[in-house]
Amino acid sequence: MSRTITAGARSGVTRRGADRGVNRWVVLVVLCVSLLLVALDATVLHVAVPSLTEDLRPSSTALLWIVDAYPLICASLLILFGTLGDRVGRRRVLLLGYALFGIASAVAALATVPEVLIGARALLGVGGAMIMPATLSILRAVFPDRRERATAIGIWTAVAAVGAATGPVLGGFLVEHYWWGSVFLINIPLMALILPVGRWLLPESKGRGDGPWDVLGALMAAAGVLGAVLGVKRLGAGDPVLALPTAAPLLIGAALLVLFVRRQRRRAHPLIDMKLFSRAAFTTSVGCIVLAMLALVGLELIAVQYLQLVLGLSPLETGLRLLPLTFAAMAAGATGSYTLRRLGPRRMVGWGFVLTAAAVLLLVLMGQHDRPLLLTAGFVLLGFGLQTTLFSAYESMLSEAPPESAGGAAAIGETSYQLGAGMGIALLGSVMNAAYAPGLSGVPGVPAEAARAAANSLGEAYQVAGRLGGTAGDALHQAARHAFVNGLHVTLFVSAGLLLLGALMALRLPRVMECPAEPDPETERTVPAPHSPLPQERPAGTLRVPATREPAEPAAPLSSG
């Protein structure tokens, strides 16, 4: 495929989309549909688990792998395919991911034994790992102007929130009216449509491609992330940290990641330029993504248990109660670009964390009785604050990376997202269990063995109480409810502390949103930096911007904080 002129070659964007006059916002629509499918598939299976369990009869281990194969494989391969896209072309990797995703969806929908479904879920993870970093790195390439890119990332993050929230609702509807395999079949017509559309509309982009691709390094990164995520997930499931199935993958994963970093520092042409981590804004943004996801996923998991087991809401009522969180996240993503220009990365991320911490402390007022207005207010603040933080952290991280390393930077961001989610379940789940279990010791009339079983979870406590019956059963039921609410409060305080730590971390981010000149891949001259009194002289072979580009905001300073 022919490359663009000099500036196009430097930015890594070919003329395929530009020659057809494809608008960058049309490209954004295609990328958002891609992300929507991946986000849907991450959550759509949850409500289908009881149905497929009844049909396929998997063992407890097989059921665990059916659920976890997709996120585990996807997280472990993000760096591999993100850096591969920088070398061979992000559009090429994305289109291959579309095809693989569609094929795996058909296999999963028609699976008749657990082993086939596990393999299909793993293949879906491979396809998702191709799609996720490619969408973000192509977005980085087609939006060279930071202000426009901020708007695009805001839309991108809002779509991710919609996909994650819609998955359980859509899955529940399909399972109720059809069968569990229909949650996978919905991917096929969408992939059949988006594959030719993406091939026609999406521009190809890649990095410089100097030197050979480090295959060994890519495999080391994949195995290292797989071990780390697997170990963190086992911690989240309640396994002891020193148990062999938990400690072994954690130690092996950590060792491989250390070796991967050392290897990249020594290579002349590394997969990921480790100098990115010497930039305070990049490292801080990655850390903020981990902390934000740690709080979000852990709190959502505990909130679902509280709504269903303490307040007694049905799954549908629980989903409706969580909708304000999703709508607030969508609003934060849609207005993120405007807010970022006015506040700058430092204040936007910092105040996002503070707002989220305030929401978490507000939710401490939850008790054993339903307070819908309090819950709605807390969830709205929680969704808006966390999405504000995630948006600004992603935007800052991506803007710090040079265009030729966009795939690797996007993969680092997505891997941080996955690790944060796993750590949130492990850490906050452990805090919750540590605060919950002591409340069930010494309940009058309850045998010690029954109390130990009830300490595993609130759901199991209810089952034990039902078997005991009588006064002892009622006492255990009330003690478990009280202990869970007490554990919830402790967990919320810990989460608020972590969020305030994130606010302090955000002080290392730039104070203002800088908008340096960057080549525009669709035209033929360099974008002048905002506030430049005169147009910059156009060197030969650089890019030209449309005459209709929005002028810079007159009040936005340009110096770094």
Coordinates of C-alpha atoms in Angstrom, one line a residue:
M1 CA 0.0 0.0 0.0
S2 CA 1.5 3.4 -1.0
R3 CA 2.4 5.7 1.8
T4 CA 1.7 9.5 2.1
I5 CA 4.2 12.2 1.5
T6 CA 6.9 13.0 4.0
A7 CA 4.7 14.1 6.9
G8 CA 2.3 11.3 6.3
A9 CA 5.1 8.8 6.5
R10 CA 6.3 10.3 9.8
S11 CA 2.8 10.2 11.3
G12 CA 2.2 6.7 9.9
V13 CA -1.1 7.4 8.3
T14 CA -1.7 6.3 4.7
R15 CA -4.0 8.0 2.2
R16 CA -6.6 5.3 1.9
G17 CA -9.2 7.2 4.0
A18 CA -8.1 10.6 3.0
D19 CA -8.3 10.0 -0.7
R20 CA -11.9 9.1 -0.4
G21 CA -12.7 12.2 1.5
V22 CA -13.6 10.2 4.6
N23 CA -14.3 12.5 7.6
R24 CA -12.4 11.8 10.8
W25 CA -15.7 11.8 12.7
V26 CA -17.0 9.0 10.4
V27 CA -13.9 7.0 11.3
L28 CA -14.7 7.7 15.0
V29 CA -18.2 6.1 14.5
V30 CA -16.6 2.9 13.1
L31 CA -14.1 2.8 16.0
C32 CA -16.9 3.3 18.6
V33 CA -19.0 0.5 17.1
S34 CA -15.9 -1.7 17.4
L35 CA -15.5 -0.8 21.0
L36 CA -19.2 -1.2 21.7
L37 CA -19.0 -4.8 20.6
V38 CA -16.0 -5.7 22.7
A39 CA -17.5 -3.9 25.8
L40 CA -20.8 -5.7 25.3
D41 CA -19.1 -9.1 25.1
A42 CA -17.3 -8.5 28.4
T43 CA -20.5 -8.4 30.3
V44 CA -23.3 -10.0 28.2
L45 CA -22.4 -13.5 29.3
H46 CA -23.0 -12.9 33.0
V47 CA -26.7 -13.2 33.0
A48 CA -26.5 -16.3 30.7
V49 CA -24.4 -18.3 33.1
P50 CA -27.4 -20.1 34.9
S51 CA -28.9 -21.1 31.5
L52 CA -25.7 -22.4 30.0
T53 CA -24.9 -24.2 33.2
E54 CA -28.2 -26.1 33.0
D55 CA -27.6 -26.9 29.3
L56 CA -23.9 -27.8 29.2
R57 CA -23.4 -29.1 32.8
P58 CA -19.9 -27.8 33.1
S59 CA -17.8 -28.6 36.2
S60 CA -17.1 -25.7 38.6
T61 CA -13.6 -25.3 37.2
A62 CA -14.9 -25.4 33.6
L63 CA -17.5 -22.8 34.5
L64 CA -14.8 -20.6 35.9
W65 CA -12.8 -20.8 32.7
I66 CA -15.9 -20.1 30.6
V67 CA -16.4 -16.8 32.4
D68 CA -12.7 -15.9 32.8
A69 CA -11.1 -17.1 29.5
Y70 CA -12.2 -14.0 27.6
P71 CA -10.8 -11.3 30.0
L72 CA -7.7 -13.3 30.8
I73 CA -6.6 -13.9 27.2
C74 CA -7.6 -10.4 26.1
A75 CA -5.6 -8.7 28.9
S76 CA -2.5 -10.9 28.3
L77 CA -2.4 -10.2 24.5
L78 CA -3.0 -6.4 24.5
I79 CA 0.7 -5.5 24.5
L80 CA 1.5 -8.1 21.8
F81 CA -1.1 -6.9 19.3
G82 CA -0.9 -3.2 20.2
T83 CA 2.9 -3.2 19.3
L84 CA 2.3 -5.5 16.3
G85 CA -0.2 -3.0 15.0
D86 CA 2.5 -0.3 15.2
R87 CA 4.7 -2.5 13.0
V88 CA 2.4 -4.1 10.4
G89 CA -0.5 -1.6 10.4
R90 CA -3.2 -1.0 13.0
R91 CA -6.0 -1.2 10.5
R92 CA -4.8 -4.6 9.3
V93 CA -4.7 -5.9 12.9
L94 CA -8.2 -4.4 13.6
L95 CA -9.8 -6.0 10.5
L96 CA -8.3 -9.4 11.4
G97 CA -9.7 -8.9 14.9
Y98 CA -13.1 -8.3 13.5
A99 CA -13.0 -11.5 11.5
L100 CA -11.7 -13.6 14.4
F101 CA -14.3 -12.1 16.7
G102 CA -17.1 -13.1 14.3
I103 CA -15.9 -16.6 13.8
A104 CA -15.4 -17.1 17.6
S105 CA -18.9 -15.8 18.3
A106 CA -20.4 -18.4 15.9
V107 CA -18.4 -21.2 17.5
A108 CA -19.5 -20.1 21.0
A109 CA -23.1 -19.8 20.1
L110 CA -23.2 -23.4 18.7
A111 CA -21.0 -25.0 21.4
T112 CA -22.5 -28.2 22.8
V113 CA -19.7 -29.1 25.3
P114 CA -17.9 -26.9 27.8
E115 CA -14.5 -27.4 26.2
V116 CA -15.6 -25.9 22.9
L117 CA -17.2 -22.9 24.7
I118 CA -14.0 -22.3 26.6
G119 CA -11.9 -22.4 23.4
A120 CA -14.4 -20.0 21.7
R121 CA -14.2 -17.6 24.6
A122 CA -10.4 -17.7 24.5
L123 CA -10.6 -17.0 20.7
L124 CA -12.9 -14.1 21.5
G125 CA -10.2 -12.8 23.8
V126 CA -7.7 -12.9 21.0
G127 CA -10.0 -10.9 18.8
G128 CA -10.8 -8.4 21.5
A129 CA -7.0 -7.9 22.1
M130 CA -6.6 -7.1 18.4
I131 CA -9.5 -4.6 18.4
M132 CA -9.1 -2.7 21.7
P133 CA -5.7 -1.1 21.3
A134 CA -6.2 -0.7 17.5
T135 CA -9.2 1.5 18.0
L136 CA -7.5 3.8 20.4
S137 CA -4.3 4.0 18.4
I138 CA -6.1 4.7 15.1
L139 CA -8.1 7.4 17.0
R140 CA -4.7 8.9 18.0
A141 CA -3.6 8.9 14.4
V142 CA -6.7 10.5 12.8
F143 CA -7.1 13.2 15.4
P144 CA -3.7 14.9 15.6
D145 CA -5.2 18.1 17.1
R146 CA -5.4 17.5 20.8
R147 CA -8.6 19.5 21.3
E148 CA -10.4 17.4 18.7
R149 CA -8.8 14.3 20.0
A150 CA -10.1 15.1 23.5
T151 CA -13.6 15.3 22.1
A152 CA -13.2 12.0 20.3
I153 CA -11.8 10.3 23.4
G154 CA -14.8 11.6 25.4
I155 CA -17.2 10.0 22.9
W156 CA -15.1 6.8 22.9
T157 CA -15.2 6.5 26.8
A158 CA -19.0 7.2 26.8
V159 CA -19.5 4.4 24.3
A160 CA -17.5 2.1 26.5
A161 CA -19.8 2.9 29.5
V162 CA -22.9 2.3 27.4
G163 CA -21.5 -1.1 26.2
A164 CA -20.7 -2.3 29.7
A165 CA -24.1 -1.2 31.1
T166 CA -26.1 -2.6 28.1
G167 CA -24.5 -6.0 28.2
P168 CA -26.4 -7.5 31.1
V169 CA -29.7 -5.9 30.0
L170 CA -29.4 -7.2 26.4
G171 CA -28.2 -10.6 27.6
G172 CA -31.1 -10.9 29.9
F173 CA -33.6 -10.1 27.2
L174 CA -32.0 -12.6 24.8
V175 CA -31.8 -15.4 27.3
E176 CA -35.4 -14.8 28.4
H177 CA -36.8 -15.0 24.8
Y178 CA -34.3 -17.3 23.1
W179 CA -31.4 -19.4 24.5
W180 CA -28.0 -18.7 26.0
G181 CA -26.1 -18.9 22.6
S182 CA -28.0 -15.9 21.3
V183 CA -25.8 -13.6 23.4
F184 CA -23.0 -14.5 21.0
L185 CA -25.0 -14.6 17.8
I186 CA -25.7 -10.8 18.0
N187 CA -22.0 -10.3 17.2
I188 CA -22.1 -12.0 13.8
P189 CA -24.4 -9.6 11.8
L190 CA -22.6 -6.6 13.3
M191 CA -19.2 -8.0 12.4
A192 CA -20.4 -8.9 8.9
L193 CA -21.3 -5.3 8.5
I194 CA -18.4 -3.6 10.2
L195 CA -15.7 -5.7 8.5
P196 CA -16.3 -4.4 4.9
V197 CA -17.2 -0.9 6.2
G198 CA -13.9 -0.7 8.2
R199 CA -11.9 -2.0 5.3
W200 CA -13.3 0.7 3.1
L201 CA -13.3 3.7 5.5
L202 CA -10.5 3.2 8.0
P203 CA -7.1 4.7 7.2
E204 CA -4.1 2.5 7.7
S205 CA -1.5 3.8 10.2
K206 CA 1.6 2.4 11.7
G207 CA 4.8 3.5 13.5
R208 CA 8.2 3.8 12.0
G209 CA 8.8 0.1 11.9
D210 CA 12.6 0.3 12.4
G211 CA 14.2 -3.0 13.1
P212 CA 12.7 -6.4 13.6
W213 CA 9.6 -7.0 15.7
D214 CA 10.7 -8.5 19.1
V215 CA 8.7 -11.8 19.0
L216 CA 10.3 -13.1 22.2
G217 CA 9.7 -9.9 24.0
A218 CA 6.0 -9.9 22.9
L219 CA 5.6 -13.5 24.2
M220 CA 7.3 -12.6 27.5
A221 CA 4.9 -9.6 28.0
A222 CA 1.9 -11.8 27.1
A223 CA 2.9 -14.6 29.6
G224 CA 3.8 -12.0 32.3
V225 CA 0.5 -10.2 32.1
L226 CA -1.4 -13.5 32.0
G227 CA 0.3 -14.7 35.2
A228 CA -0.2 -11.4 37.0
V229 CA -3.9 -11.2 36.0
L230 CA -4.6 -14.8 36.8
G231 CA -3.0 -14.5 40.2
V232 CA -4.9 -11.3 41.0
K233 CA -8.1 -13.0 40.0
R234 CA -7.5 -15.9 42.3
L235 CA -6.9 -13.4 45.1
G236 CA -10.2 -11.8 44.3
A237 CA -11.8 -15.2 44.5
G238 CA -10.6 -15.5 48.1
D239 CA -7.6 -17.8 47.6
P240 CA -4.7 -17.3 50.1
V241 CA -1.9 -15.3 48.7
L242 CA 0.7 -18.0 49.7
A243 CA -1.3 -20.8 48.1
L244 CA 0.5 -22.3 45.1
P245 CA -2.2 -21.7 42.5
T246 CA -2.1 -18.0 43.5
A247 CA 1.5 -17.4 44.4
A248 CA 3.0 -19.3 41.4
P249 CA 1.3 -17.3 38.6
L250 CA 1.9 -14.0 40.5
L251 CA 5.6 -14.7 40.9
I252 CA 6.2 -16.0 37.4
G253 CA 4.2 -13.2 35.9
A254 CA 6.1 -10.5 37.9
A255 CA 9.5 -12.1 37.0
L256 CA 8.6 -12.2 33.3
L257 CA 7.4 -8.6 33.3
V258 CA 10.7 -7.5 35.0
L259 CA 12.7 -9.4 32.4
F260 CA 10.5 -7.9 29.6
V261 CA 11.3 -4.4 30.9
R262 CA 15.1 -5.1 31.1
R263 CA 15.0 -6.6 27.6
Q264 CA 13.2 -3.5 26.1
R265 CA 15.7 -1.2 27.7
R266 CA 18.6 -3.0 26.1
R267 CA 17.2 -3.3 22.6
A268 CA 17.9 -0.7 19.9
H269 CA 14.3 -1.1 18.5
P270 CA 12.1 -2.0 21.5
L271 CA 8.5 -3.0 21.3
I272 CA 7.6 -0.3 23.9
D273 CA 9.9 2.7 24.4
M274 CA 10.5 2.5 28.2
K275 CA 11.4 6.2 28.1
L276 CA 7.7 6.9 28.1
F277 CA 7.7 5.9 31.7
S278 CA 10.2 8.6 32.4
R279 CA 7.6 11.2 31.5
A280 CA 5.7 12.1 34.7
A281 CA 2.4 12.7 32.9
F282 CA 2.4 9.3 31.2
T283 CA 3.3 7.3 34.3
T284 CA 0.9 9.3 36.5
S285 CA -1.9 8.7 33.9
V286 CA -1.3 5.0 33.9
G287 CA -1.4 4.9 37.7
C288 CA -4.6 6.9 37.8
I289 CA -6.3 4.5 35.4
V290 CA -5.3 1.6 37.7
L291 CA -6.6 3.4 40.8
A292 CA -9.9 4.5 39.2
M293 CA -10.6 1.0 37.9
L294 CA -9.7 -0.5 41.3
A295 CA -12.3 1.6 43.0
L296 CA -15.0 1.2 40.3
V297 CA -15.0 -2.5 39.8
G298 CA -14.6 -3.4 43.5
L299 CA -17.4 -1.0 44.5
E300 CA -19.7 -2.2 41.7
L301 CA -19.3 -5.8 42.8
I302 CA -20.1 -5.0 46.4
A303 CA -22.9 -2.7 45.5
V304 CA -24.6 -5.4 43.5
Q305 CA -24.4 -7.8 46.5
Y306 CA -25.8 -5.1 48.8
L307 CA -28.7 -4.3 46.5
Q308 CA -29.7 -7.9 46.0
L309 CA -28.9 -9.6 49.3
V310 CA -29.4 -6.8 51.8
L311 CA -32.2 -4.8 50.2
G312 CA -33.7 -7.8 48.5
L313 CA -34.0 -6.3 45.0
S314 CA -34.4 -8.5 41.9
P315 CA -31.6 -8.6 39.2
L316 CA -33.7 -6.3 37.0
E317 CA -34.3 -3.8 39.8
T318 CA -30.6 -3.9 40.7
G319 CA -29.7 -3.1 37.0
L320 CA -32.2 -0.2 37.1
R321 CA -30.7 1.2 40.3
L322 CA -27.2 1.2 38.7
L323 CA -28.4 3.0 35.6
P324 CA -27.8 6.5 37.1
L325 CA -24.1 5.6 37.4
T326 CA -24.0 4.7 33.7
F327 CA -25.8 7.8 32.6
A328 CA -23.5 10.0 34.7
A329 CA -20.5 8.3 33.2
M330 CA -21.9 9.0 29.7
A331 CA -22.4 12.7 30.6
A332 CA -18.9 13.0 31.9
G333 CA -17.5 11.5 28.7
A334 CA -19.6 13.7 26.5
T335 CA -18.5 16.9 28.3
G336 CA -15.0 15.8 29.0
S337 CA -13.3 17.7 26.2
Y338 CA -14.9 21.0 27.3
T339 CA -14.0 20.4 31.0
L340 CA -10.4 19.4 30.1
R341 CA -9.9 22.6 28.2
R342 CA -11.2 24.7 31.1
L343 CA -9.6 22.9 34.0
G344 CA -6.5 21.2 32.6
P345 CA -5.4 17.6 33.3
R346 CA -4.2 18.1 36.8
R347 CA -7.3 19.7 38.2
M348 CA -9.7 17.5 36.1
V349 CA -8.1 14.2 37.3
G350 CA -7.6 15.5 40.9
W351 CA -11.1 16.8 41.3
G352 CA -12.5 13.7 39.6
F353 CA -10.9 11.6 42.3
V354 CA -12.1 14.0 45.1
L355 CA -15.7 13.9 43.7
T356 CA -15.6 10.1 43.6
A357 CA -14.2 10.0 47.2
A358 CA -17.1 12.3 48.3
A359 CA -19.6 10.0 46.6
V360 CA -18.1 6.9 48.3
L361 CA -18.3 8.7 51.7
L362 CA -21.9 9.6 51.0
L363 CA -22.7 6.0 50.4
V364 CA -21.4 5.2 53.9
L365 CA -24.8 6.4 55.0
M366 CA -26.4 3.2 53.5
G367 CA -27.8 0.8 56.0
Q368 CA -30.0 -2.2 56.2
H369 CA -33.0 -0.3 54.8
D370 CA -33.5 1.1 51.3
R371 CA -32.7 4.8 50.8
P372 CA -33.3 5.2 47.0
L373 CA -32.6 9.0 46.8
L374 CA -29.3 8.5 48.7
L375 CA -28.2 5.7 46.5
T376 CA -29.1 7.6 43.3
A377 CA -27.2 10.7 44.4
G378 CA -24.2 8.6 45.4
F379 CA -24.2 6.6 42.1
V380 CA -24.5 9.8 40.0
L381 CA -21.5 11.4 41.7
L382 CA -19.6 8.1 41.6
G383 CA -20.2 7.6 37.8
F384 CA -19.4 11.2 36.9
G385 CA -16.3 11.5 39.1
L386 CA -14.8 8.2 38.0
Q387 CA -15.5 8.7 34.3
T388 CA -14.0 12.3 34.5
T389 CA -10.9 10.8 36.0
L390 CA -10.6 8.0 33.4
F391 CA -11.3 10.3 30.5
S392 CA -8.6 12.8 31.4
A393 CA -6.1 10.1 32.4
Y394 CA -6.6 8.3 29.0
E395 CA -6.3 11.6 27.1
S396 CA -3.2 12.6 28.9
M397 CA -1.5 9.2 28.5
L398 CA -2.3 9.1 24.8
S399 CA -1.1 12.7 24.2
E400 CA 2.2 12.0 25.9
A401 CA 3.0 9.1 23.5
P402 CA 4.4 9.9 20.1
P403 CA 2.1 8.9 17.1
E404 CA 4.4 6.1 16.1
S405 CA 4.1 4.5 19.5
A406 CA 0.3 4.9 19.8
G407 CA -0.4 1.2 19.7
G408 CA 2.0 0.3 22.5
A409 CA 0.7 3.3 24.6
A410 CA -2.9 2.2 24.0
A411 CA -2.0 -1.4 25.0
I412 CA -0.4 -0.1 28.2
G413 CA -3.5 1.9 29.0
E414 CA -5.9 -1.1 28.4
T415 CA -3.6 -3.5 30.3
S416 CA -3.7 -1.0 33.2
Y417 CA -7.4 -1.0 33.0
Q418 CA -7.6 -4.8 33.2
L419 CA -5.1 -5.0 36.0
G420 CA -6.9 -2.3 38.0
A421 CA -10.2 -4.1 37.6
G422 CA -8.7 -7.4 38.9
M423 CA -6.9 -5.7 41.7
G424 CA -10.1 -3.9 42.8
I425 CA -11.9 -7.2 43.2
A426 CA -9.0 -8.7 45.0
L427 CA -8.2 -5.8 47.3
L428 CA -11.6 -4.5 48.2
G429 CA -13.0 -8.0 48.3
S430 CA -10.4 -9.0 50.8
V431 CA -11.1 -5.9 52.9
M432 CA -14.8 -6.7 52.8
N433 CA -14.2 -10.3 53.9
A434 CA -11.9 -9.3 56.7
A435 CA -14.5 -6.9 58.1
Y436 CA -17.4 -9.2 57.5
A437 CA -16.2 -12.6 58.9
P438 CA -15.6 -11.5 62.6
G439 CA -19.2 -10.4 62.9
L440 CA -20.4 -14.0 62.6
S441 CA -18.4 -15.5 65.5
G442 CA -20.3 -16.1 68.7
V443 CA -23.8 -15.8 67.4
P444 CA -26.1 -17.4 70.1
G445 CA -27.3 -20.9 69.2
V446 CA -25.2 -21.2 66.0
P447 CA -22.6 -24.1 65.8
A448 CA -19.0 -23.1 65.1
E449 CA -18.9 -25.1 61.9
A450 CA -22.1 -23.3 60.6
A451 CA -20.6 -19.9 61.6
R452 CA -17.4 -20.7 59.6
A453 CA -19.5 -21.6 56.5
A454 CA -21.6 -18.4 56.9
A455 CA -18.4 -16.3 57.0
N456 CA -17.6 -17.2 53.4
S457 CA -20.2 -14.9 51.9
L458 CA -23.6 -13.3 52.7
G459 CA -25.4 -15.6 50.2
E460 CA -23.9 -18.6 51.9
A461 CA -24.9 -17.2 55.3
Y462 CA -28.5 -17.0 54.2
Q463 CA -28.4 -20.6 53.1
V464 CA -26.9 -21.8 56.4
A465 CA -29.5 -19.7 58.3
G466 CA -32.3 -21.3 56.3
R467 CA -31.0 -24.8 57.1
L468 CA -30.7 -24.0 60.8
G469 CA -34.2 -22.4 61.1
G470 CA -35.8 -21.3 64.3
T471 CA -34.3 -18.7 66.6
A472 CA -30.7 -19.6 65.7
G473 CA -31.4 -19.2 62.0
D474 CA -33.0 -15.8 62.5
A475 CA -30.1 -14.7 64.7
L476 CA -27.6 -15.8 62.1
H477 CA -29.6 -14.0 59.3
Q478 CA -29.7 -10.7 61.2
A479 CA -26.0 -11.0 62.3
A480 CA -24.9 -11.6 58.6
R481 CA -26.9 -8.6 57.4
H482 CA -25.4 -6.4 60.1
A483 CA -21.8 -7.8 59.5
F484 CA -22.1 -7.2 55.7
V485 CA -23.3 -3.6 56.1
N486 CA -20.4 -3.0 58.6
G487 CA -18.0 -4.5 56.2
L488 CA -19.4 -2.4 53.4
H489 CA -18.7 0.8 55.4
V490 CA -15.1 -0.3 56.2
T491 CA -14.6 -1.0 52.5
L492 CA -16.0 2.3 51.5
F493 CA -13.6 4.1 53.8
V494 CA -10.7 2.2 52.4
S495 CA -11.8 3.0 48.9
A496 CA -12.2 6.7 49.7
G497 CA -8.6 6.7 51.0
L498 CA -7.3 5.1 47.8
L499 CA -9.2 7.7 45.8
L500 CA -7.7 10.6 47.8
L501 CA -4.3 9.0 47.1
G502 CA -5.2 9.2 43.4
A503 CA -6.0 12.9 43.8
L504 CA -2.5 13.5 45.3
M505 CA -1.0 11.5 42.5
A506 CA -2.7 13.8 40.0
L507 CA -0.6 16.7 41.2
R508 CA 2.2 15.4 38.9
L509 CA 0.1 15.9 35.8
P510 CA 0.4 19.1 33.7
R511 CA -1.6 22.1 34.9
V512 CA -2.9 23.0 31.5
M513 CA -3.9 21.2 28.3
E514 CA -1.0 21.8 25.9
C515 CA -1.8 21.8 22.2
P516 CA 1.5 21.6 20.3
A517 CA 1.6 21.6 16.5
E518 CA 1.2 18.1 15.0
P519 CA 1.0 16.9 11.4
D520 CA -2.6 16.4 10.2
P521 CA -2.8 13.1 8.2
E522 CA -5.7 14.2 6.0
T523 CA -4.1 17.4 4.6
E524 CA -0.8 18.9 3.8
R525 CA 0.6 21.4 6.3
T526 CA 1.4 21.6 10.0
V527 CA -1.2 22.6 12.5
P528 CA -0.1 26.0 14.0
A529 CA 0.1 25.9 17.8
P530 CA -2.8 27.9 19.4
H531 CA -2.0 31.6 20.0
S532 CA 0.7 31.6 17.3
P533 CA 0.6 35.2 16.0
L534 CA 1.6 34.1 12.5
P535 CA 1.0 30.9 10.5
Q536 CA 3.9 28.6 10.6
E537 CA 6.0 28.3 7.5
R538 CA 5.1 25.0 5.8
P539 CA 8.2 22.8 5.1
A540 CA 8.1 20.7 2.0
G541 CA 6.1 17.6 2.4
T542 CA 4.3 18.5 5.6
L543 CA 0.5 18.3 6.1
R544 CA -2.2 20.8 5.4
V545 CA -5.2 21.4 7.7
P546 CA -8.7 22.4 6.6
A547 CA -9.4 26.1 6.7
T548 CA -12.4 25.4 8.9
R549 CA -10.4 24.2 11.9
E550 CA -11.8 25.6 15.1
P551 CA -9.7 28.4 16.5
A552 CA -8.0 28.0 19.8
E553 CA -9.7 29.2 23.0
P554 CA -8.3 32.6 23.8
A555 CA -8.1 32.0 27.5
A556 CA -6.3 28.7 27.4
P557 CA -2.6 29.0 28.5
L558 CA 0.0 26.8 26.9
S559 CA 2.7 26.5 29.4
S560 CA 3.1 23.3 31.3
G561 CA 2.3 23.2 35.0

